[in-house]
């Protein structure tokens, strides 16, 4: 009994040698593979890692166009609103000047068919274009939310001014073409009465 001793955990030297040989072979293969990738990808480490899926992560691109809420454009300044108001007042004076010229002309003429009526007709057309352009400019302007009521009131006033000068222009043009100027003048007068009310509303809003 005492001569032969059996150690169950003892590993033979030949088995250990075989394991070391296998490990060396695996390492050699890995070195060759990695070296081949370096040659293929011109030594770009990132490309090699990506090809071998070593330490790479797929980055999720964020679409800033969809993830970032669109900013609301700033409205026009108070100074620009004041400019619109001054323009409205100036056009009102200009329309009044056209009306005064028409009344003065009718003091000595029955109609607008003569050559000397051409300056009045042209002046009415130029003023009509100015008022229509002013209205369009206000309509296309972006106002701040707190000034939106002023914008709408200003458009209403300019709409009345368009009606006033359009009526005057229609009257003199109709008369030039052998028609009756009274129809156009009545339309202009109706817009003039409406203008007073709309302008009072605008002024009450603008002064707040």
PDB file of C-alpha atoms in Angstrom:
ATOM      1  CA  UNK A   1       0.000   0.000   0.000  1.00  0.00           C
ATOM      2  CA  UNK A   2       2.674   2.480   0.855  1.00  0.00           C
ATOM      3  CA  UNK A   3       4.674   2.095  -2.392  1.00  0.00           C
ATOM      4  CA  UNK A   4       2.250   3.567  -5.036  1.00  0.00           C
ATOM      5  CA  UNK A   5       0.733   7.047  -4.456  1.00  0.00           C
ATOM      6  CA  UNK A   6      -2.051   8.315  -6.799  1.00  0.00           C
ATOM      7  CA  UNK A   7      -2.551  12.097  -7.184  1.00  0.00           C
ATOM      8  CA  UNK A   8      -5.871  12.747  -8.998  1.00  0.00           C
ATOM      9  CA  UNK A   9      -5.074  16.432  -9.766  1.00  0.00           C
ATOM     10  CA  UNK A  10      -1.716  15.794 -11.347  1.00  0.00           C
ATOM     11  CA  UNK A  11      -1.457  16.737 -15.093  1.00  0.00           C
ATOM     12  CA  UNK A  12       0.984  15.005 -17.357  1.00  0.00           C
ATOM     13  CA  UNK A  13       3.751  17.140 -18.819  1.00  0.00           C
ATOM     14  CA  UNK A  14       2.889  16.027 -22.366  1.00  0.00           C
ATOM     15  CA  UNK A  15      -0.724  17.388 -22.092  1.00  0.00           C
ATOM     16  CA  UNK A  16       0.501  20.784 -20.883  1.00  0.00           C
ATOM     17  CA  UNK A  17       2.869  21.025 -23.777  1.00  0.00           C
ATOM     18  CA  UNK A  18       0.063  20.361 -26.258  1.00  0.00           C
ATOM     19  CA  UNK A  19      -2.071  23.186 -24.787  1.00  0.00           C
ATOM     20  CA  UNK A  20       0.774  25.684 -25.075  1.00  0.00           C
ATOM     21  CA  UNK A  21       1.270  24.719 -28.715  1.00  0.00           C
ATOM     22  CA  UNK A  22      -2.434  25.338 -29.486  1.00  0.00           C
ATOM     23  CA  UNK A  23      -2.400  28.763 -27.789  1.00  0.00           C
ATOM     24  CA  UNK A  24       0.700  29.829 -29.705  1.00  0.00           C
ATOM     25  CA  UNK A  25      -0.917  28.707 -32.966  1.00  0.00           C
ATOM     26  CA  UNK A  26      -4.121  30.698 -32.254  1.00  0.00           C
ATOM     27  CA  UNK A  27      -2.133  33.837 -31.402  1.00  0.00           C
ATOM     28  CA  UNK A  28      -0.119  33.458 -34.593  1.00  0.00           C
ATOM     29  CA  UNK A  29      -3.290  33.176 -36.674  1.00  0.00           C
ATOM     30  CA  UNK A  30      -4.737  36.303 -35.029  1.00  0.00           C
ATOM     31  CA  UNK A  31      -1.538  38.227 -35.724  1.00  0.00           C
ATOM     32  CA  UNK A  32      -1.634  37.169 -39.367  1.00  0.00           C
ATOM     33  CA  UNK A  33      -5.334  38.118 -39.722  1.00  0.00           C
ATOM     34  CA  UNK A  34      -4.866  41.513 -38.087  1.00  0.00           C
ATOM     35  CA  UNK A  35      -1.786  42.141 -40.182  1.00  0.00           C
ATOM     36  CA  UNK A  36      -3.764  41.328 -43.321  1.00  0.00           C
ATOM     37  CA  UNK A  37      -6.461  43.834 -42.349  1.00  0.00           C
ATOM     38  CA  UNK A  38      -3.824  46.500 -41.804  1.00  0.00           C
ATOM     39  CA  UNK A  39      -2.514  45.880 -45.313  1.00  0.00           C
ATOM     40  CA  UNK A  40      -6.014  45.916 -46.880  1.00  0.00           C
ATOM     41  CA  UNK A  41      -7.164  49.052 -45.046  1.00  0.00           C
ATOM     42  CA  UNK A  42      -3.799  50.834 -45.402  1.00  0.00           C
ATOM     43  CA  UNK A  43      -3.096  50.747 -41.722  1.00  0.00           C
ATOM     44  CA  UNK A  44      -6.277  52.576 -40.709  1.00  0.00           C
ATOM     45  CA  UNK A  45      -6.875  51.353 -37.182  1.00  0.00           C
ATOM     46  CA  UNK A  46     -10.469  52.532 -37.072  1.00  0.00           C
ATOM     47  CA  UNK A  47     -11.340  50.643 -40.250  1.00  0.00           C
ATOM     48  CA  UNK A  48      -9.663  47.516 -38.943  1.00  0.00           C
ATOM     49  CA  UNK A  49     -11.553  47.727 -35.676  1.00  0.00           C
ATOM     50  CA  UNK A  50     -14.796  48.301 -37.535  1.00  0.00           C
ATOM     51  CA  UNK A  51     -14.144  45.310 -39.816  1.00  0.00           C
ATOM     52  CA  UNK A  52     -13.340  43.085 -36.844  1.00  0.00           C
ATOM     53  CA  UNK A  53     -16.183  44.586 -34.776  1.00  0.00           C
ATOM     54  CA  UNK A  54     -13.702  45.357 -32.026  1.00  0.00           C
ATOM     55  CA  UNK A  55     -14.679  48.180 -29.666  1.00  0.00           C
ATOM     56  CA  UNK A  56     -17.019  49.868 -32.173  1.00  0.00           C
ATOM     57  CA  UNK A  57     -20.514  51.094 -31.554  1.00  0.00           C
ATOM     58  CA  UNK A  58     -23.114  52.210 -34.001  1.00  0.00           C
ATOM     59  CA  UNK A  59     -23.742  55.887 -33.353  1.00  0.00           C
ATOM     60  CA  UNK A  60     -27.274  57.030 -33.824  1.00  0.00           C
ATOM     61  CA  UNK A  61     -27.369  60.189 -35.863  1.00  0.00           C
ATOM     62  CA  UNK A  62     -29.807  62.773 -34.623  1.00  0.00           C
ATOM     63  CA  UNK A  63     -31.692  64.659 -37.255  1.00  0.00           C
ATOM     64  CA  UNK A  64     -31.502  68.186 -35.930  1.00  0.00           C
ATOM     65  CA  UNK A  65     -34.066  69.299 -38.440  1.00  0.00           C
ATOM     66  CA  UNK A  66     -36.731  67.112 -36.831  1.00  0.00           C
ATOM     67  CA  UNK A  67     -35.560  67.023 -33.231  1.00  0.00           C
ATOM     68  CA  UNK A  68     -35.103  70.775 -32.809  1.00  0.00           C
ATOM     69  CA  UNK A  69     -38.360  72.715 -32.728  1.00  0.00           C
ATOM     70  CA  UNK A  70     -38.585  75.451 -35.357  1.00  0.00           C
ATOM     71  CA  UNK A  71     -38.076  78.900 -33.915  1.00  0.00           C
ATOM     72  CA  UNK A  72     -40.854  81.444 -34.405  1.00  0.00           C
ATOM     73  CA  UNK A  73     -39.610  84.390 -36.470  1.00  0.00           C
ATOM     74  CA  UNK A  74     -39.571  87.679 -34.635  1.00  0.00           C
ATOM     75  CA  UNK A  75     -42.179  90.209 -35.664  1.00  0.00           C
ATOM     76  CA  UNK A  76     -41.530  93.708 -36.932  1.00  0.00           C
ATOM     77  CA  UNK A  77     -40.332  96.346 -34.498  1.00  0.00           C
ATOM     78  CA  UNK A  78     -42.397  99.079 -32.880  1.00  0.00           C
ATOM     79  CA  UNK A  79     -40.504 101.547 -35.059  1.00  0.00           C
ATOM     80  CA  UNK A  80     -41.713  99.764 -38.207  1.00  0.00           C
ATOM     81  CA  UNK A  81     -45.294  99.833 -36.944  1.00  0.00           C
ATOM     82  CA  UNK A  82     -44.928 103.568 -36.348  1.00  0.00           C
ATOM     83  CA  UNK A  83     -43.631 103.881 -39.909  1.00  0.00           C
ATOM     84  CA  UNK A  84     -46.731 102.101 -41.208  1.00  0.00           C
ATOM     85  CA  UNK A  85     -48.938 104.439 -39.179  1.00  0.00           C
ATOM     86  CA  UNK A  86     -47.176 107.525 -40.539  1.00  0.00           C
ATOM     87  CA  UNK A  87     -47.487 106.151 -44.067  1.00  0.00           C
ATOM     88  CA  UNK A  88     -51.214 105.658 -43.530  1.00  0.00           C
ATOM     89  CA  UNK A  89     -51.616 109.269 -42.361  1.00  0.00           C
ATOM     90  CA  UNK A  90     -49.567 110.556 -45.305  1.00  0.00           C
ATOM     91  CA  UNK A  91     -51.692 108.627 -47.792  1.00  0.00           C
ATOM     92  CA  UNK A  92     -54.837 109.971 -46.165  1.00  0.00           C
ATOM     93  CA  UNK A  93     -53.575 113.508 -46.786  1.00  0.00           C
ATOM     94  CA  UNK A  94     -52.679 112.632 -50.382  1.00  0.00           C
ATOM     95  CA  UNK A  95     -56.146 111.218 -51.026  1.00  0.00           C
ATOM     96  CA  UNK A  96     -57.622 114.390 -49.591  1.00  0.00           C
ATOM     97  CA  UNK A  97     -55.488 116.427 -52.004  1.00  0.00           C
ATOM     98  CA  UNK A  98     -56.812 114.404 -54.967  1.00  0.00           C
ATOM     99  CA  UNK A  99     -60.384 114.969 -53.779  1.00  0.00           C
ATOM    100  CA  UNK A 100     -59.707 118.710 -53.428  1.00  0.00           C
ATOM    101  CA  UNK A 101     -58.311 118.881 -56.972  1.00  0.00           C
ATOM    102  CA  UNK A 102     -61.385 117.090 -58.286  1.00  0.00           C
ATOM    103  CA  UNK A 103     -63.783 119.420 -56.494  1.00  0.00           C
ATOM    104  CA  UNK A 104     -61.835 122.451 -57.713  1.00  0.00           C
ATOM    105  CA  UNK A 105     -61.901 121.165 -61.291  1.00  0.00           C
ATOM    106  CA  UNK A 106     -65.640 120.534 -61.171  1.00  0.00           C
ATOM    107  CA  UNK A 107     -66.093 124.158 -60.145  1.00  0.00           C
ATOM    108  CA  UNK A 108     -65.297 125.187 -63.713  1.00  0.00           C
ATOM    109  CA  UNK A 109     -65.921 122.003 -65.736  1.00  0.00           C
ATOM    110  CA  UNK A 110     -68.861 119.682 -66.292  1.00  0.00           C
ATOM    111  CA  UNK A 111     -66.784 116.549 -66.809  1.00  0.00           C
ATOM    112  CA  UNK A 112     -63.235 115.176 -67.096  1.00  0.00           C
ATOM    113  CA  UNK A 113     -63.106 114.772 -70.864  1.00  0.00           C
ATOM    114  CA  UNK A 114     -60.769 117.643 -71.583  1.00  0.00           C
ATOM    115  CA  UNK A 115     -56.988 117.502 -71.836  1.00  0.00           C
ATOM    116  CA  UNK A 116     -56.607 119.627 -68.735  1.00  0.00           C
ATOM    117  CA  UNK A 117     -58.176 116.784 -66.698  1.00  0.00           C
ATOM    118  CA  UNK A 118     -55.279 114.428 -67.487  1.00  0.00           C
ATOM    119  CA  UNK A 119     -53.078 115.554 -64.541  1.00  0.00           C
ATOM    120  CA  UNK A 120     -55.910 114.877 -62.086  1.00  0.00           C
ATOM    121  CA  UNK A 121     -56.605 111.441 -63.580  1.00  0.00           C
ATOM    122  CA  UNK A 122     -52.925 110.518 -63.494  1.00  0.00           C
ATOM    123  CA  UNK A 123     -52.559 111.773 -59.920  1.00  0.00           C
ATOM    124  CA  UNK A 124     -55.528 109.647 -58.816  1.00  0.00           C
ATOM    125  CA  UNK A 125     -53.984 106.550 -60.444  1.00  0.00           C
ATOM    126  CA  UNK A 126     -50.561 107.117 -58.836  1.00  0.00           C
ATOM    127  CA  UNK A 127     -52.168 107.572 -55.410  1.00  0.00           C
ATOM    128  CA  UNK A 128     -54.276 104.429 -55.877  1.00  0.00           C
ATOM    129  CA  UNK A 129     -51.121 102.410 -56.628  1.00  0.00           C
ATOM    130  CA  UNK A 130     -49.404 103.794 -53.521  1.00  0.00           C
ATOM    131  CA  UNK A 131     -52.282 102.872 -51.228  1.00  0.00           C
ATOM    132  CA  UNK A 132     -52.632  99.372 -52.682  1.00  0.00           C
ATOM    133  CA  UNK A 133     -48.886  98.766 -52.283  1.00  0.00           C
ATOM    134  CA  UNK A 134     -48.985 100.038 -48.686  1.00  0.00           C
ATOM    135  CA  UNK A 135     -51.839  97.657 -47.860  1.00  0.00           C
ATOM    136  CA  UNK A 136     -49.986  94.737 -49.453  1.00  0.00           C
ATOM    137  CA  UNK A 137     -46.834  95.544 -47.488  1.00  0.00           C
ATOM    138  CA  UNK A 138     -48.726  95.496 -44.183  1.00  0.00           C
ATOM    139  CA  UNK A 139     -50.469  92.244 -45.104  1.00  0.00           C
ATOM    140  CA  UNK A 140     -47.158  90.544 -45.849  1.00  0.00           C
ATOM    141  CA  UNK A 141     -45.402  91.856 -42.729  1.00  0.00           C
ATOM    142  CA  UNK A 142     -45.012  89.557 -39.699  1.00  0.00           C
ATOM    143  CA  UNK A 143     -46.284  91.232 -36.538  1.00  0.00           C
ATOM    144  CA  UNK A 144     -45.640  90.011 -33.009  1.00  0.00           C
ATOM    145  CA  UNK A 145     -48.575  88.260 -31.393  1.00  0.00           C
ATOM    146  CA  UNK A 146     -49.319  91.205 -29.120  1.00  0.00           C
ATOM    147  CA  UNK A 147     -49.441  93.527 -32.153  1.00  0.00           C
ATOM    148  CA  UNK A 148     -51.658  91.340 -34.332  1.00  0.00           C
ATOM    149  CA  UNK A 149     -54.798  93.363 -33.500  1.00  0.00           C
ATOM    150  CA  UNK A 150     -53.031  96.525 -34.676  1.00  0.00           C
ATOM    151  CA  UNK A 151     -52.109  94.809 -37.938  1.00  0.00           C
ATOM    152  CA  UNK A 152     -55.698  93.789 -38.666  1.00  0.00           C
ATOM    153  CA  UNK A 153     -57.028  97.255 -37.763  1.00  0.00           C
ATOM    154  CA  UNK A 154     -54.400  98.894 -39.973  1.00  0.00           C
ATOM    155  CA  UNK A 155     -55.353  96.637 -42.894  1.00  0.00           C
ATOM    156  CA  UNK A 156     -59.009  97.633 -42.420  1.00  0.00           C
ATOM    157  CA  UNK A 157     -58.094 101.328 -42.510  1.00  0.00           C
ATOM    158  CA  UNK A 158     -55.926 100.890 -45.611  1.00  0.00           C
ATOM    159  CA  UNK A 159     -58.762  98.950 -47.231  1.00  0.00           C
ATOM    160  CA  UNK A 160     -60.970 101.990 -46.672  1.00  0.00           C
ATOM    161  CA  UNK A 161     -58.311 104.244 -48.167  1.00  0.00           C
ATOM    162  CA  UNK A 162     -58.114 101.979 -51.207  1.00  0.00           C
ATOM    163  CA  UNK A 163     -61.894 102.285 -51.571  1.00  0.00           C
ATOM    164  CA  UNK A 164     -61.784 106.068 -51.287  1.00  0.00           C
ATOM    165  CA  UNK A 165     -59.121 106.676 -53.937  1.00  0.00           C
ATOM    166  CA  UNK A 166     -60.421 103.894 -56.185  1.00  0.00           C
ATOM    167  CA  UNK A 167     -63.848 105.555 -56.177  1.00  0.00           C
ATOM    168  CA  UNK A 168     -62.310 108.895 -57.112  1.00  0.00           C
ATOM    169  CA  UNK A 169     -60.217 107.338 -59.851  1.00  0.00           C
ATOM    170  CA  UNK A 170     -63.186 105.403 -61.217  1.00  0.00           C
ATOM    171  CA  UNK A 171     -65.266 108.583 -61.289  1.00  0.00           C
ATOM    172  CA  UNK A 172     -62.798 110.684 -63.275  1.00  0.00           C
ATOM    173  CA  UNK A 173     -61.909 107.778 -65.577  1.00  0.00           C
ATOM    174  CA  UNK A 174     -65.561 106.979 -66.285  1.00  0.00           C
ATOM    175  CA  UNK A 175     -66.177 110.639 -67.044  1.00  0.00           C
ATOM    176  CA  UNK A 176     -63.202 110.734 -69.403  1.00  0.00           C
ATOM    177  CA  UNK A 177     -64.701 107.756 -71.243  1.00  0.00           C
ATOM    178  CA  UNK A 178     -68.047 109.577 -71.683  1.00  0.00           C
ATOM    179  CA  UNK A 179     -69.584 108.014 -68.582  1.00  0.00           C
ATOM    180  CA  UNK A 180     -70.944 109.390 -65.300  1.00  0.00           C
ATOM    181  CA  UNK A 181     -68.467 110.240 -62.561  1.00  0.00           C
ATOM    182  CA  UNK A 182     -71.146 110.135 -59.853  1.00  0.00           C
ATOM    183  CA  UNK A 183     -71.089 106.320 -59.494  1.00  0.00           C
ATOM    184  CA  UNK A 184     -67.403 106.167 -58.630  1.00  0.00           C
ATOM    185  CA  UNK A 185     -67.598 109.221 -56.373  1.00  0.00           C
ATOM    186  CA  UNK A 186     -70.446 107.642 -54.374  1.00  0.00           C
ATOM    187  CA  UNK A 187     -68.353 104.511 -53.817  1.00  0.00           C
ATOM    188  CA  UNK A 188     -65.455 106.648 -52.636  1.00  0.00           C
ATOM    189  CA  UNK A 189     -67.721 108.609 -50.279  1.00  0.00           C
ATOM    190  CA  UNK A 190     -69.033 105.383 -48.697  1.00  0.00           C
ATOM    191  CA  UNK A 191     -65.474 104.248 -48.013  1.00  0.00           C
ATOM    192  CA  UNK A 192     -64.662 107.691 -46.575  1.00  0.00           C
ATOM    193  CA  UNK A 193     -67.434 107.373 -43.977  1.00  0.00           C
ATOM    194  CA  UNK A 194     -66.260 103.888 -43.063  1.00  0.00           C
ATOM    195  CA  UNK A 195     -62.683 105.150 -42.824  1.00  0.00           C
ATOM    196  CA  UNK A 196     -63.490 107.447 -39.906  1.00  0.00           C
ATOM    197  CA  UNK A 197     -64.795 104.573 -37.758  1.00  0.00           C
ATOM    198  CA  UNK A 198     -61.988 102.164 -38.661  1.00  0.00           C
ATOM    199  CA  UNK A 199     -59.315 104.793 -38.127  1.00  0.00           C
ATOM    200  CA  UNK A 200     -60.693 105.581 -34.661  1.00  0.00           C
ATOM    201  CA  UNK A 201     -60.492 101.883 -33.742  1.00  0.00           C
ATOM    202  CA  UNK A 202     -56.899 101.696 -34.990  1.00  0.00           C
ATOM    203  CA  UNK A 203     -55.826 104.754 -33.048  1.00  0.00           C
ATOM    204  CA  UNK A 204     -57.344 103.379 -29.839  1.00  0.00           C
ATOM    205  CA  UNK A 205     -55.378 100.139 -30.254  1.00  0.00           C
ATOM    206  CA  UNK A 206     -52.135 101.801 -31.271  1.00  0.00           C
ATOM    207  CA  UNK A 207     -52.089 104.124 -28.246  1.00  0.00           C
ATOM    208  CA  UNK A 208     -52.300 101.198 -25.775  1.00  0.00           C
TER     209      UNK A 208
END
